[in-house]
Amino acid sequence: MTYNVQLKRILLALLAFPFFVLGQEKEKVEGAFPFKLPKEKPDRPLSAAMQRNYDNYMAPRPEDNELYSQFKYTPLKGFDYNNHDGTISRRDPSKVIFANGKYYVWYTYRNTLTSPKGAKNSSATIPSSDWDLCDIWYATSEDGFTWEEQGVAVPRPPKPNVGWRSVSTTDILVWKGKYYLYYQGFLEASGKRGDDCPVAVSYADSPDGPWTPYNKVVIPNGAPGDWDQYSIHDPHPFVYKGKIYLYYKSDFDGDPRLVRMQGLATADNPLGPFTKHPLNPVIAAGHETSLFPFRGGMAALVTRDGNEHHTIQFAPDGVNFEIASIVSLLPNAAGSFVPDAFTNTDDGRGITWGISHFTNATNWSQNHSILTRFDCDLSQDVDDYDMKHHNEYYKPDFYFKHGLNKTQKKNIAKRNKEFIKNSTK
């Protein structure tokens, strides 16, 4: 074989190689998507939906997604609500901790002469809202279902200290053998000026107290014009990356249609100073703030408000959150039992239960909240298949309870009348 013939064959082979590869690739991706859902992302062209199914979630099936769960609810024993007349309310529970051989939870407690009557009708004894004229109480339990109320932990301080009007929405931090309760401190009746309530703190050597108030603002409202200028709600602390990571919610962008999002402040000391994260808000939805360490990052239960409500989100760095699952019947104001909340773990194990609340337990004229237990499977250590169902079924009555209001019915009747009138012209 001459040199020229050999060279010609080599050149022909090189020219044919791309077409051979393209042919192989074409053959590789021909046909429908496989009947058996691949556990790993298949090497083939995928729609945007299927890309998300593999890239955005921890598994392509909800059953295998450790951050997907249903939520089950159980009434709690041990709490009296004065025949549910609206004068006693318990809401916004803290994280649940285990100490001294039992579980502890702290919460907002209201015991007033009347049910809430609105800001204009409020007084020194009449609450404006369900979280007005409140103190921080606590209860203990051996099983998480039956609780024994222990009484007040943090009372309202005397005026003009932070929280003199009301202290509410508390959460617990354990740091170097001491206990810290963070809470919203109201300086006037809620509803008079954007729920003005910076964060205050009290500390103790035991979960049973006595609690010493710091009597200083530890996380102030933002400057005028900032997203959190009026409120720092739901202080929610963890020990993460060797620091105190305290997440919070704020209401902004106007009234009555407020936007609710979540922010983050960090500190090296429980009493501050706290530095607000420059990327705040870090979660663009959620009515309350509820998180837990998961793997090397933080997971968040995102309830009710915002474009991404009814989701569980995850941030590998505790800051940049992405949707990890879409869920239903999320607990309101969830105070989860988080065994590794204060261990500075780099492998958070997740949660399986906690305490939350139901608001407006009867009707608005007797408005009050009650505590409840929720259970779930958002844990690396539990495999509860019954918590992983994703084809929920509800009886018709459940849907009919979400019916049209009077204004909507009136507007529909008006539109029907106009439609019939125009169609006959």
XYZ file of N, CA, C and O in Angstrom, residues 13 123 157 189 318 321 349 358:
32
model
N -11.319 8.435 7.328
C -11.751 7.973 8.654
C -11.986 9.147 9.603
O -12.960 9.180 10.364
N -56.765 48.472 75.228
C -56.459 49.274 76.419
C -55.403 48.557 77.226
O -54.792 47.592 76.755
N -41.831 42.985 81.125
C -41.052 43.817 82.031
C -41.777 45.146 82.273
O -42.691 45.509 81.535
N -49.447 48.582 71.605
C -50.404 47.572 71.166
C -50.175 47.226 69.700
O -50.012 48.115 68.860
N -26.708 27.469 54.482
C -27.552 28.157 55.446
C -28.051 29.508 54.975
O -28.742 30.201 55.724
N -31.197 29.427 49.733
C -32.205 28.373 49.808
C -32.814 28.079 48.442
O -33.070 28.989 47.647
N -29.470 15.655 61.276
C -30.214 14.420 61.056
C -31.680 14.647 60.715
O -32.357 13.732 60.273
N -52.828 26.194 66.032
C -53.954 26.517 65.167
C -54.517 27.841 65.656
O -54.839 27.994 66.841
